[in-house]
CSV table of C-alpha atoms in Angstrom, one decimal:
chain,number,residue,atom,x,y,z
A,21,MET,CA,-12.0,4.3,-18.1
A,22,THR,CA,-14.4,2.8,-19.4
A,23,ALA,CA,-16.4,-0.4,-20.1
A,24,THR,CA,-16.6,0.1,-23.5
A,25,LEU,CA,-15.0,-3.6,-24.3
A,26,GLN,CA,-18.8,-5.0,-26.2
A,27,GLN,CA,-17.0,-8.3,-28.0
A,28,VAL,CA,-14.7,-11.3,-28.4
A,29,PRO,CA,-12.2,-12.4,-29.0
A,30,LEU,CA,-10.4,-9.1,-29.6
A,31,PRO,CA,-6.9,-9.8,-32.2
A,32,LEU,CA,-4.5,-10.8,-30.0
A,33,ARG,CA,-2.3,-7.0,-31.1
A,34,GLU,CA,-5.3,-5.5,-29.4
A,35,GLN,CA,-5.9,-7.6,-26.7
A,36,ALA,CA,-2.0,-7.3,-25.0
A,37,GLU,CA,-2.9,-3.4,-25.7
A,38,VAL,CA,-5.8,-3.9,-23.8
A,39,ARG,CA,-4.5,-5.6,-21.2
A,40,ASP,CA,-1.4,-3.8,-19.5
A,41,GLY,CA,-4.2,-1.3,-19.9
A,42,TRP,CA,-5.8,-2.4,-17.5
A,43,LEU,CA,-2.1,-3.8,-15.5
A,44,ALA,CA,-1.5,-0.2,-15.6
A,45,HIS,CA,-4.8,0.9,-13.6
A,46,ARG,CA,-4.5,-1.6,-11.1
A,47,LEU,CA,-1.5,-0.7,-10.5
A,48,ALA,CA,-2.2,3.3,-10.2
A,49,ALA,CA,-5.7,3.1,-8.8
A,50,LEU,CA,-6.4,-0.1,-6.6
A,51,LEU,CA,-2.6,-1.8,-5.2
A,52,PRO,CA,-2.0,1.4,-3.3
A,53,GLY,CA,-5.6,1.4,-1.0
A,54,TRP,CA,-4.9,-2.2,-0.7
A,55,MET,CA,-1.8,-1.9,0.5
A,56,ASP,CA,-2.9,0.2,2.8
A,57,ASP,CA,-5.5,-2.1,4.3
A,58,ALA,CA,-2.6,-4.6,4.5
A,59,GLY,CA,-0.4,-2.7,5.8
A,60,ILE,CA,2.5,-4.1,4.0
A,61,ASP,CA,4.2,-1.2,2.0
A,62,LEU,CA,7.1,-3.3,0.3
A,63,TRP,CA,5.0,-6.6,-2.2
A,64,VAL,CA,7.7,-8.6,-3.3
A,65,LEU,CA,7.2,-11.2,-5.7
A,66,VAL,CA,9.5,-13.4,-7.5
A,67,GLY,CA,9.3,-16.6,-9.9
A,68,ARG,CA,11.2,-18.4,-12.8
A,69,GLU,CA,10.6,-19.2,-16.5
A,70,HIS,CA,8.1,-22.1,-15.8
A,71,HIS,CA,7.8,-21.4,-12.3
A,72,GLU,CA,5.8,-18.4,-12.3
A,73,ASP,CA,4.2,-17.2,-8.9
A,74,PRO,CA,0.2,-17.0,-10.3
A,75,VAL,CA,0.5,-13.4,-8.7
A,76,LEU,CA,3.0,-12.5,-10.8
A,77,SER,CA,2.1,-14.1,-14.1
A,78,THR,CA,-0.9,-11.8,-13.8
A,79,MET,CA,1.3,-8.0,-14.2
A,80,LEU,CA,4.0,-9.3,-16.0
A,81,PRO,CA,3.7,-7.6,-19.7
A,82,ALA,CA,0.6,-9.3,-22.6
A,83,THR,CA,3.5,-9.9,-24.5
A,84,TRP,CA,5.3,-12.5,-22.3
A,85,LEU,CA,3.9,-16.2,-22.1
A,86,SER,CA,6.3,-16.8,-19.0
A,87,ALA,CA,8.6,-15.1,-16.5
A,88,ARG,CA,12.3,-14.5,-17.8
A,89,ARG,CA,15.0,-16.2,-15.8
A,90,ARG,CA,14.4,-14.9,-12.3
A,91,THR,CA,12.2,-12.4,-12.7
A,92,VAL,CA,11.9,-10.4,-9.0
A,93,LEU,CA,8.9,-7.3,-8.9
A,94,LEU,CA,8.9,-4.6,-5.6
A,95,LEU,CA,5.8,-3.2,-5.3
A,96,HIS,CA,7.4,0.1,-2.5
A,97,ARG,CA,4.3,1.7,-1.5
A,98,THR,CA,5.6,5.6,-1.4
A,99,ALA,CA,3.4,9.2,0.3
A,100,ALA,CA,2.7,8.9,-4.3
A,101,GLY,CA,1.3,6.3,-4.9
A,102,VAL,CA,2.7,2.5,-5.5
A,103,ASP,CA,6.5,2.8,-8.0
A,104,ALA,CA,6.5,-0.3,-9.7
A,105,LEU,CA,10.1,-2.0,-9.6
A,106,ALA,CA,11.6,-5.0,-11.8
A,107,VAL,CA,14.7,-6.4,-10.0
A,108,ALA,CA,14.9,-8.5,-13.9
A,109,ARG,CA,17.4,-9.3,-16.8
A,110,TYR,CA,15.0,-8.1,-19.5
A,111,PRO,CA,12.8,-4.9,-18.9
A,112,VAL,CA,9.4,-5.0,-18.1
A,113,GLY,CA,7.0,-3.9,-19.2
A,114,VAL,CA,5.9,-0.7,-16.6
A,115,PHE,CA,7.9,-1.8,-13.9
A,116,ARG,CA,10.9,0.6,-13.5
A,117,SER,CA,14.0,-1.5,-13.9
A,118,VAL,CA,16.3,-0.9,-11.5
A,119,TRP,CA,18.9,-2.9,-12.3
A,120,ARG,CA,20.8,-4.2,-15.3
A,121,PRO,CA,23.0,-7.0,-15.8
A,122,GLY,CA,27.1,-6.1,-15.8
A,123,ASP,CA,26.8,-3.3,-13.7
A,124,ASP,CA,27.8,-5.3,-10.6
A,125,ASP,CA,30.8,-6.5,-9.6
A,126,PRO,CA,32.3,-8.5,-12.1
A,127,SER,CA,33.3,-11.3,-10.5
A,128,ALA,CA,29.7,-12.2,-9.0
A,129,THR,CA,27.0,-14.5,-10.6
A,130,GLN,CA,24.2,-12.5,-12.1
A,131,GLU,CA,22.6,-14.5,-9.2
A,132,ALA,CA,24.2,-13.5,-6.4
A,133,ALA,CA,24.5,-9.9,-8.6
A,134,GLN,CA,20.8,-9.6,-9.4
A,135,TRP,CA,19.7,-11.0,-5.3
A,136,ALA,CA,22.3,-8.0,-4.5
A,137,ALA,CA,20.4,-5.1,-6.5
A,138,VAL,CA,16.2,-6.7,-5.0
A,139,ARG,CA,18.7,-6.4,-1.1
A,140,ARG,CA,20.0,-2.5,-2.4
A,141,ALA,CA,16.4,-1.5,-3.2
A,142,VAL,CA,14.9,-3.0,-0.7
A,143,ASP,CA,17.8,-1.0,1.2
A,144,ASP,CA,16.1,2.4,-0.5
A,145,ALA,CA,12.5,1.3,0.4
A,146,ALA,CA,12.7,1.2,4.5
A,147,PRO,CA,9.6,-1.1,4.4
A,148,ARG,CA,8.0,-1.4,7.9
A,149,ARG,CA,6.6,-5.1,6.2
A,150,ILE,CA,7.5,-6.9,3.3
A,151,GLY,CA,4.7,-8.8,1.9
A,152,ILE,CA,5.7,-12.4,0.0
A,153,ASP,CA,3.3,-14.5,-1.7
A,154,VAL,CA,3.0,-17.9,1.1
A,155,SER,CA,-0.1,-19.2,1.9
A,156,ALA,CA,-2.1,-22.4,3.7
A,157,VAL,CA,-5.3,-21.4,2.3
A,158,PHE,CA,-4.6,-20.3,-0.9
A,159,ALA,CA,-2.3,-21.5,-2.9
A,160,HIS,CA,-2.8,-18.5,-5.6
A,161,ALA,CA,-1.5,-16.7,-2.2
A,162,ASP,CA,1.3,-19.5,-2.3
A,163,GLY,CA,3.2,-19.3,-5.5
A,164,LEU,CA,7.0,-17.9,-3.8
A,165,SER,CA,8.8,-21.6,-4.5
A,166,HIS,CA,11.0,-22.8,-1.7
A,167,THR,CA,14.5,-22.0,-3.4
A,168,ASP,CA,13.3,-18.3,-4.1
A,169,HIS,CA,12.4,-18.3,-0.6
A,170,GLU,CA,15.1,-19.4,0.9
A,171,GLN,CA,17.2,-16.9,-1.0
A,172,LEU,CA,15.0,-13.6,-0.7
A,173,LEU,CA,15.2,-13.9,2.8
A,174,ALA,CA,19.4,-14.6,2.5
A,175,ALA,CA,19.0,-11.7,0.4
A,176,LEU,CA,17.1,-9.7,2.7
A,177,GLY,CA,19.5,-10.1,5.5
A,178,PRO,CA,18.3,-7.8,8.7
A,179,TRP,CA,15.6,-7.2,6.6
A,180,ALA,CA,14.1,-10.1,6.9
A,181,ASP,CA,12.1,-10.0,10.2
A,182,ARG,CA,10.1,-7.6,9.0
A,183,VAL,CA,8.6,-10.2,6.0
A,184,VAL,CA,5.1,-10.9,6.6
A,185,PRO,CA,2.2,-13.4,4.3
A,186,ALA,CA,1.0,-11.0,1.7
A,187,GLU,CA,-1.9,-13.8,1.8
A,188,GLU,CA,-4.6,-10.8,1.5
A,189,LEU,CA,-2.8,-8.0,-1.0
A,190,ALA,CA,-2.7,-11.7,-3.2
A,191,VAL,CA,-6.3,-12.3,-3.1
A,192,ARG,CA,-7.5,-8.6,-3.1
A,193,TRP,CA,-5.3,-8.5,-6.5
A,194,LEU,CA,-7.2,-11.5,-7.6
A,195,GLU,CA,-10.5,-11.3,-7.1
A,196,THR,CA,-10.8,-7.8,-7.9
A,197,ARG,CA,-12.5,-6.6,-11.4
A,198,LEU,CA,-12.3,-3.4,-13.2
A,199,PRO,CA,-15.5,-2.4,-14.9
A,200,GLU,CA,-14.0,-3.0,-18.2
A,201,GLU,CA,-13.6,-6.1,-16.9
A,202,VAL,CA,-16.6,-7.4,-16.1
A,203,ALA,CA,-17.5,-5.8,-19.6
A,204,ALA,CA,-15.4,-8.4,-20.9
A,205,GLN,CA,-16.8,-10.7,-18.8
A,206,HIS,CA,-20.1,-10.5,-20.4
A,207,ALA,CA,-18.9,-10.3,-23.6
A,208,MET,CA,-17.0,-13.7,-23.1
A,209,ASN,CA,-20.0,-15.2,-21.1
A,210,ALA,CA,-22.1,-13.9,-24.6
A,211,LEU,CA,-19.4,-16.2,-26.8
A,212,VAL,CA,-19.8,-19.0,-24.3
A,213,HIS,CA,-24.0,-18.9,-24.5
A,214,THR,CA,-24.0,-18.5,-27.6
A,215,THR,CA,-21.3,-21.4,-28.5
A,216,ILE,CA,-24.0,-24.2,-26.2
A,217,ASP,CA,-27.4,-23.4,-28.4
A,218,GLU,CA,-24.4,-24.0,-31.4
A,219,ALA,CA,-23.6,-27.6,-29.7
A,220,PHE,CA,-26.8,-28.1,-28.1
A,221,SER,CA,-28.8,-28.0,-31.9
A,222,ARG,CA,-29.7,-30.4,-34.9
A,223,ALA,CA,-26.7,-28.9,-36.6
A,224,VAL,CA,-24.5,-30.4,-34.1
A,225,ILE,CA,-26.3,-33.3,-32.7
A,226,THR,CA,-27.6,-36.1,-35.2
A,227,PRO,CA,-30.1,-38.3,-32.4
A,228,GLY,CA,-29.0,-42.0,-32.0
A,229,THR,CA,-25.3,-41.5,-33.3
A,230,THR,CA,-23.6,-38.4,-31.7
A,231,THR,CA,-21.8,-39.0,-28.0
A,232,ALA,CA,-22.3,-37.2,-25.8
A,233,LEU,CA,-17.9,-37.4,-26.0
A,234,ASP,CA,-18.8,-35.8,-30.2
A,235,VAL,CA,-20.1,-32.7,-28.7
A,236,ALA,CA,-17.9,-32.0,-25.6
A,237,TRP,CA,-14.9,-32.5,-28.5
A,238,TRP,CA,-17.4,-30.2,-30.8
A,239,ILE,CA,-17.7,-27.0,-28.1
A,240,ARG,CA,-13.3,-27.5,-28.0
A,241,GLN,CA,-12.4,-27.5,-31.6
A,242,ARG,CA,-14.6,-24.8,-31.8
A,243,PHE,CA,-13.8,-22.5,-28.7
A,244,HIS,CA,-10.0,-23.0,-30.7
A,245,ASP,CA,-11.6,-22.1,-34.1
A,246,LEU,CA,-13.3,-19.3,-32.4
A,247,GLY,CA,-9.2,-18.3,-31.1
A,248,VAL,CA,-10.2,-18.4,-27.2
A,249,ASP,CA,-8.6,-21.0,-25.3
A,250,PRO,CA,-10.5,-24.2,-22.6
A,251,TRP,CA,-9.2,-23.6,-19.2
A,252,PHE,CA,-10.5,-27.3,-18.6
A,253,GLN,CA,-11.9,-30.4,-20.9
A,254,PRO,CA,-15.1,-29.5,-22.0
A,255,THR,CA,-17.9,-31.8,-20.7
A,256,VAL,CA,-20.9,-33.4,-21.5
A,257,ASP,CA,-23.3,-35.6,-20.1
A,258,VAL,CA,-26.9,-37.2,-20.5
A,259,GLN,CA,-29.7,-38.1,-18.1
A,260,ARG,CA,-32.0,-41.0,-19.7
A,261,ALA,CA,-35.8,-42.4,-17.9
A,262,GLY,CA,-35.1,-45.0,-17.3
A,263,LEU,CA,-31.1,-45.0,-16.4
A,264,PRO,CA,-30.3,-43.2,-13.4
A,265,GLY,CA,-27.9,-41.7,-12.8
A,266,VAL,CA,-25.5,-39.3,-15.2
A,267,HIS,CA,-23.1,-40.5,-18.1
A,268,GLU,CA,-21.0,-38.8,-20.1
A,269,ASP,CA,-20.4,-42.1,-22.6
A,270,LEU,CA,-24.1,-42.4,-24.1
A,271,VAL,CA,-24.8,-41.9,-27.5
A,272,VAL,CA,-27.2,-38.8,-27.4
A,273,GLU,CA,-31.0,-40.5,-28.3
A,274,PRO,CA,-34.2,-38.4,-27.8
A,275,GLY,CA,-35.8,-37.8,-24.4
A,276,ASP,CA,-32.6,-37.1,-23.1
A,277,LEU,CA,-31.6,-34.6,-20.6
A,278,VAL,CA,-28.2,-32.7,-22.0
A,279,HIS,CA,-25.9,-30.9,-19.7
A,280,CYS,CA,-22.5,-29.6,-20.8
A,281,ASP,CA,-19.9,-27.8,-18.5
A,282,VAL,CA,-17.4,-25.7,-20.6
A,283,GLY,CA,-15.2,-22.8,-19.7
A,284,LEU,CA,-13.8,-21.3,-21.4
A,285,ARG,CA,-9.9,-17.5,-21.6
A,286,THR,CA,-9.4,-14.8,-23.5
A,287,LEU,CA,-7.8,-11.3,-22.0
A,288,GLY,CA,-6.6,-12.8,-19.6
A,289,LEU,CA,-9.8,-13.6,-18.3
A,290,THR,CA,-11.7,-17.1,-17.4
A,291,THR,CA,-15.5,-18.2,-18.0
A,292,ASP,CA,-17.3,-21.0,-15.9
A,293,THR,CA,-20.8,-22.0,-17.4
A,294,GLN,CA,-23.5,-25.2,-17.1
A,295,ARG,CA,-26.5,-25.3,-19.2
A,296,ASN,CA,-28.7,-28.4,-20.3
A,297,ALA,CA,-30.9,-28.8,-23.7
A,298,TYR,CA,-33.9,-31.2,-24.4
A,299,VAL,CA,-33.9,-34.0,-27.0
A,300,LEU,CA,-37.2,-33.6,-28.1
A,301,ARG,CA,-39.2,-37.4,-28.9
A,302,PRO,CA,-41.3,-37.3,-32.0
A,303,GLY,CA,-44.2,-35.8,-31.6
A,304,GLU,CA,-42.9,-33.7,-28.8
A,305,THR,CA,-42.7,-29.7,-28.8
A,306,ALA,CA,-41.8,-28.8,-25.9
A,307,PRO,CA,-40.3,-31.2,-22.6
A,308,PRO,CA,-42.5,-32.9,-20.4
A,309,ALA,CA,-43.5,-30.1,-17.1
A,310,GLY,CA,-41.9,-32.4,-15.0
A,311,LEU,CA,-38.6,-31.7,-16.5
A,312,VAL,CA,-39.1,-27.6,-17.3
A,313,ALA,CA,-39.9,-27.4,-13.8
A,314,ALA,CA,-36.8,-28.6,-12.3
A,315,HIS,CA,-35.4,-26.5,-14.1
A,316,ALA,CA,-37.5,-24.1,-12.5
A,317,VAL,CA,-35.7,-25.1,-9.3
A,318,GLY,CA,-32.8,-24.3,-10.2
A,319,ASN,CA,-32.9,-21.3,-10.8
A,320,ARG,CA,-35.2,-20.4,-7.3
A,321,MET,CA,-31.7,-21.7,-6.0
A,322,GLN,CA,-29.6,-19.2,-7.7
A,323,ASP,CA,-32.5,-16.6,-6.3
A,324,LEU,CA,-31.3,-18.4,-3.1
A,325,VAL,CA,-27.9,-17.7,-3.9
A,326,THR,CA,-27.6,-14.3,-5.0
A,327,GLY,CA,-30.4,-13.3,-2.4
A,328,ALA,CA,-27.1,-14.7,0.3
A,329,LEU,CA,-24.4,-13.3,-1.6
A,330,VAL,CA,-24.3,-10.2,0.8
A,331,PRO,CA,-20.7,-8.3,0.9
A,332,GLY,CA,-19.4,-8.6,4.5
A,333,ARG,CA,-20.1,-12.1,4.9
A,334,THR,CA,-18.2,-15.1,4.8
A,335,GLY,CA,-18.3,-17.2,1.7
A,336,ASP,CA,-19.6,-20.1,4.9
A,337,GLU,CA,-22.7,-17.8,5.8
A,338,VAL,CA,-23.5,-17.4,2.1
A,339,LEU,CA,-23.8,-20.8,2.2
A,340,ALA,CA,-25.8,-21.8,5.3
A,341,ALA,CA,-28.1,-18.5,4.0
A,342,ALA,CA,-28.8,-19.6,0.7
A,343,ARG,CA,-29.5,-23.8,1.9
A,344,ALA,CA,-31.4,-22.6,5.1
A,345,GLY,CA,-33.3,-21.1,2.4
A,346,ALA,CA,-33.7,-24.4,0.0
A,347,ALA,CA,-35.1,-26.4,3.5
A,348,ALA,CA,-37.6,-24.0,4.1
A,349,GLU,CA,-38.7,-24.7,0.4
A,350,GLY,CA,-37.5,-27.8,0.6
A,351,ILE,CA,-34.9,-27.8,-2.5
A,352,ASP,CA,-33.2,-30.3,-2.4
A,353,GLY,CA,-29.3,-29.2,-3.2
A,354,ASP,CA,-25.8,-28.1,-3.0
A,355,VAL,CA,-24.5,-25.4,-3.8
A,356,TYR,CA,-20.8,-24.9,-5.0
A,357,SER,CA,-20.0,-21.8,-5.9
A,358,HIS,CA,-16.9,-19.6,-7.1
A,359,PRO,CA,-14.5,-16.8,-8.0
A,360,VAL,CA,-14.2,-16.5,-11.5
A,361,GLY,CA,-11.7,-14.3,-12.3
A,362,HIS,CA,-7.9,-14.4,-14.0
A,363,HIS,CA,-8.4,-18.0,-12.8
A,364,GLY,CA,-10.9,-20.5,-13.6
A,365,HIS,CA,-11.8,-21.6,-9.2
A,366,GLY,CA,-10.8,-18.1,-8.8
A,367,ALA,CA,-9.0,-16.8,-5.2
A,368,GLY,CA,-11.8,-15.6,-3.4
A,369,PRO,CA,-14.0,-17.0,-0.5
A,370,ALA,CA,-15.5,-20.1,-1.5
A,371,ILE,CA,-19.3,-20.7,-1.3
A,372,GLY,CA,-19.4,-24.7,-0.6
A,373,MET,CA,-18.4,-27.4,-2.5
A,374,TRP,CA,-19.9,-30.5,-4.3
A,375,ASP,CA,-18.3,-32.6,-0.8
A,376,ALA,CA,-18.4,-29.8,2.0
A,377,GLN,CA,-21.8,-28.7,2.4
A,378,GLY,CA,-21.1,-27.3,5.8
A,379,GLY,CA,-19.0,-24.9,4.6
A,380,VAL,CA,-15.4,-24.6,3.8
A,381,PRO,CA,-11.9,-24.7,5.7
A,382,GLY,CA,-9.6,-22.3,5.2
A,383,THR,CA,-11.6,-20.6,2.0
A,384,GLY,CA,-14.7,-20.2,2.7
A,385,ARG,CA,-13.7,-18.1,5.6
A,386,ALA,CA,-13.3,-15.3,3.5
A,387,VAL,CA,-15.7,-12.4,3.1
A,388,VAL,CA,-17.1,-11.8,0.1
A,389,ARG,CA,-16.2,-8.0,-1.4
A,390,THR,CA,-18.2,-5.7,-4.3
A,391,ASP,CA,-16.5,-5.6,-8.0
A,392,THR,CA,-15.9,-9.1,-8.6
A,393,THR,CA,-17.0,-12.0,-10.7
A,394,TRP,CA,-19.0,-15.7,-9.7
A,395,ALA,CA,-19.5,-18.7,-11.4
A,396,LEU,CA,-23.0,-19.8,-9.6
A,397,GLU,CA,-22.4,-23.3,-9.5
A,398,LEU,CA,-24.7,-25.3,-8.3
A,399,CYS,CA,-27.4,-28.6,-8.9
A,400,VAL,CA,-31.1,-29.2,-7.3
A,401,ARG,CA,-32.4,-33.3,-7.5
A,402,VAL,CA,-35.9,-33.4,-8.3
A,403,PRO,CA,-38.1,-36.1,-8.8
A,404,VAL,CA,-39.7,-35.9,-12.6
A,405,PRO,CA,-43.6,-37.6,-12.8
A,406,GLU,CA,-43.1,-38.8,-16.7
A,407,TRP,CA,-40.2,-40.7,-16.0
A,408,GLY,CA,-42.0,-42.6,-13.3
A,409,GLY,CA,-40.9,-40.6,-10.7
A,410,GLN,CA,-37.2,-41.1,-11.4
A,411,VAL,CA,-34.9,-37.9,-10.0
A,412,VAL,CA,-33.0,-35.6,-12.0
A,413,ARG,CA,-29.9,-33.8,-11.5
A,414,MET,CA,-30.6,-30.5,-12.4
A,415,ALA,CA,-26.9,-29.0,-13.0
A,416,LEU,CA,-26.8,-25.2,-13.6
A,417,GLU,CA,-23.8,-22.9,-13.6
A,418,GLN,CA,-24.0,-19.1,-14.8
A,419,GLY,CA,-21.1,-16.4,-14.4
A,420,ILE,CA,-22.7,-13.2,-12.1
A,421,ALA,CA,-20.7,-9.9,-11.4
A,422,LEU,CA,-21.3,-7.9,-8.6
A,423,THR,CA,-21.2,-4.7,-8.0
A,424,GLY,CA,-22.6,-2.4,-5.4
A,425,ALA,CA,-25.7,-1.7,-7.2
A,426,GLY,CA,-25.7,-6.2,-6.8
A,427,VAL,CA,-26.6,-8.9,-8.5
A,428,ASP,CA,-25.2,-9.0,-13.2
A,429,TYR,CA,-26.3,-12.0,-14.2
A,430,LEU,CA,-23.2,-12.0,-16.8
A,431,ASP,CA,-25.2,-11.7,-20.5
A,432,ASP,CA,-28.3,-12.9,-18.4
A,433,ARG,CA,-28.9,-16.9,-17.1
A,434,GLN,CA,-30.9,-20.0,-19.0
A,435,THR,CA,-34.6,-19.8,-17.7
A,436,ARG,CA,-35.5,-22.4,-20.3
A,437,LEU,CA,-34.5,-25.3,-21.6
A,438,ILE,CA,-32.9,-25.4,-24.9
A,439,THR,CA,-35.1,-27.7,-27.7
A,440,LEU,CA,-33.0,-30.5,-30.0
C-alpha cells in the first residue's frame, strides 16, 4: 500500500472503499504479529446494536454504522496468518461467515443457536489463549458488556479457563497507524488549519460585535458544510488585558488573544487542534512583543515534549523528561498530550493530564511506540509586559506522527500568532 491520499473529505463511497482497504490490510499484514506479541491465538469480540465494543466498531464494514443485532467476530491466529470469522445474522465484510441462522436445531432460539456456533468455531480453533476485551485501565479495551461476558463464558464451556484480557492487543490495534492513515491525517490537519485561519479572520469576526461563542458555532457549521463531523463541540475563548482568566462568553474586541480547540472526524480517524490569534488594535501592525514571546515559549515546550517522545519510554517517563527540561529553562507549563487516531482521546500512553502532572495512573505506564499519531497538547503561563505583567495562558495543540524517522508535524505547527 502507498500513502497517496492528499486531501479530504472524500466522497462517501470513496471513503468506504478506502476504509475497507485499510481494514483488510491491517488484518492481513499487522494483526498476526500483534497477536504473537500478546500471546493470544484467538481474539473474540462481541457487540450488539447500539452497544458496540470500541474495537469491534473499527472492524465493521464502512457501510455499517453500528453492529447488527449481536455481532461476534473471531480472529484466529493460524500458521498462514489470521482467519477472520464472523458469527452474525448478516455477512460482515471481509470476515468469513461461519453461521447461517436456520441451519441449527429449529427448536433453539436464535440467541442460543448463535452462541452454539461460537462454541463450534472455538472447538475448531482449539486455542491456547482466548483474548477478550476487558480492561481496568483502557476504556477502549473494555468493550465487552457484562451480559455478553457472562453469555460468552457460558458458551465457551471448558475453554473458558483459557480466557485472558486482550488489553495489549486492543491498544496496539487502535493506536497503530498505517502510512496511508498518517497521510490522511496530514490532509485532515490541513483542513482544520484552513478552517481555523478562516474563522480567525475579519470575514468571520467583527470586533465589537462577534462573540467567542459565535466563532465556535461558525467552526462547527463549517465542518458540517464541508462534509466532516466534529468529535466534540468546538470551543473559542478570549484573554484580555486587565481581565484575568480565560473567557468563552465575551464579545471579541481589538487587543484580545483568541484561542480555539477543535477536532474533526472523517475516514474513521480524528484530529485535535488548538491555535491562537491576536486582534489588532487600530494602528497596530503586529501583536505585542510579550504575546509573541509567550507563543515562542509554547513552541519551545513543544520541542521539549517531542524531544522526550522516545519509543520504549512510558508516557510518564516522557512527561517527567519534558517537565524537567521546562523547569531547567524556567518555563511554567503543563503537558497533557495523548494519542489521536480512531478516537480523539485515543488508546495508548497518556503524557500527563491537566490535573495529573506527576504522572497518570494506569495509562501513563503504557509504552510509546512508533507508527502512532498524537495530539501534542500543552500550555505555558507567561507574564506579558504590555499587559502590565498579567499572566497569559498560551495553549497549543498540534497533530504529530511518530515514526521510525522521528516526529513529523501533521501539516506543520503554528509558530506565529494569527492576526486579524
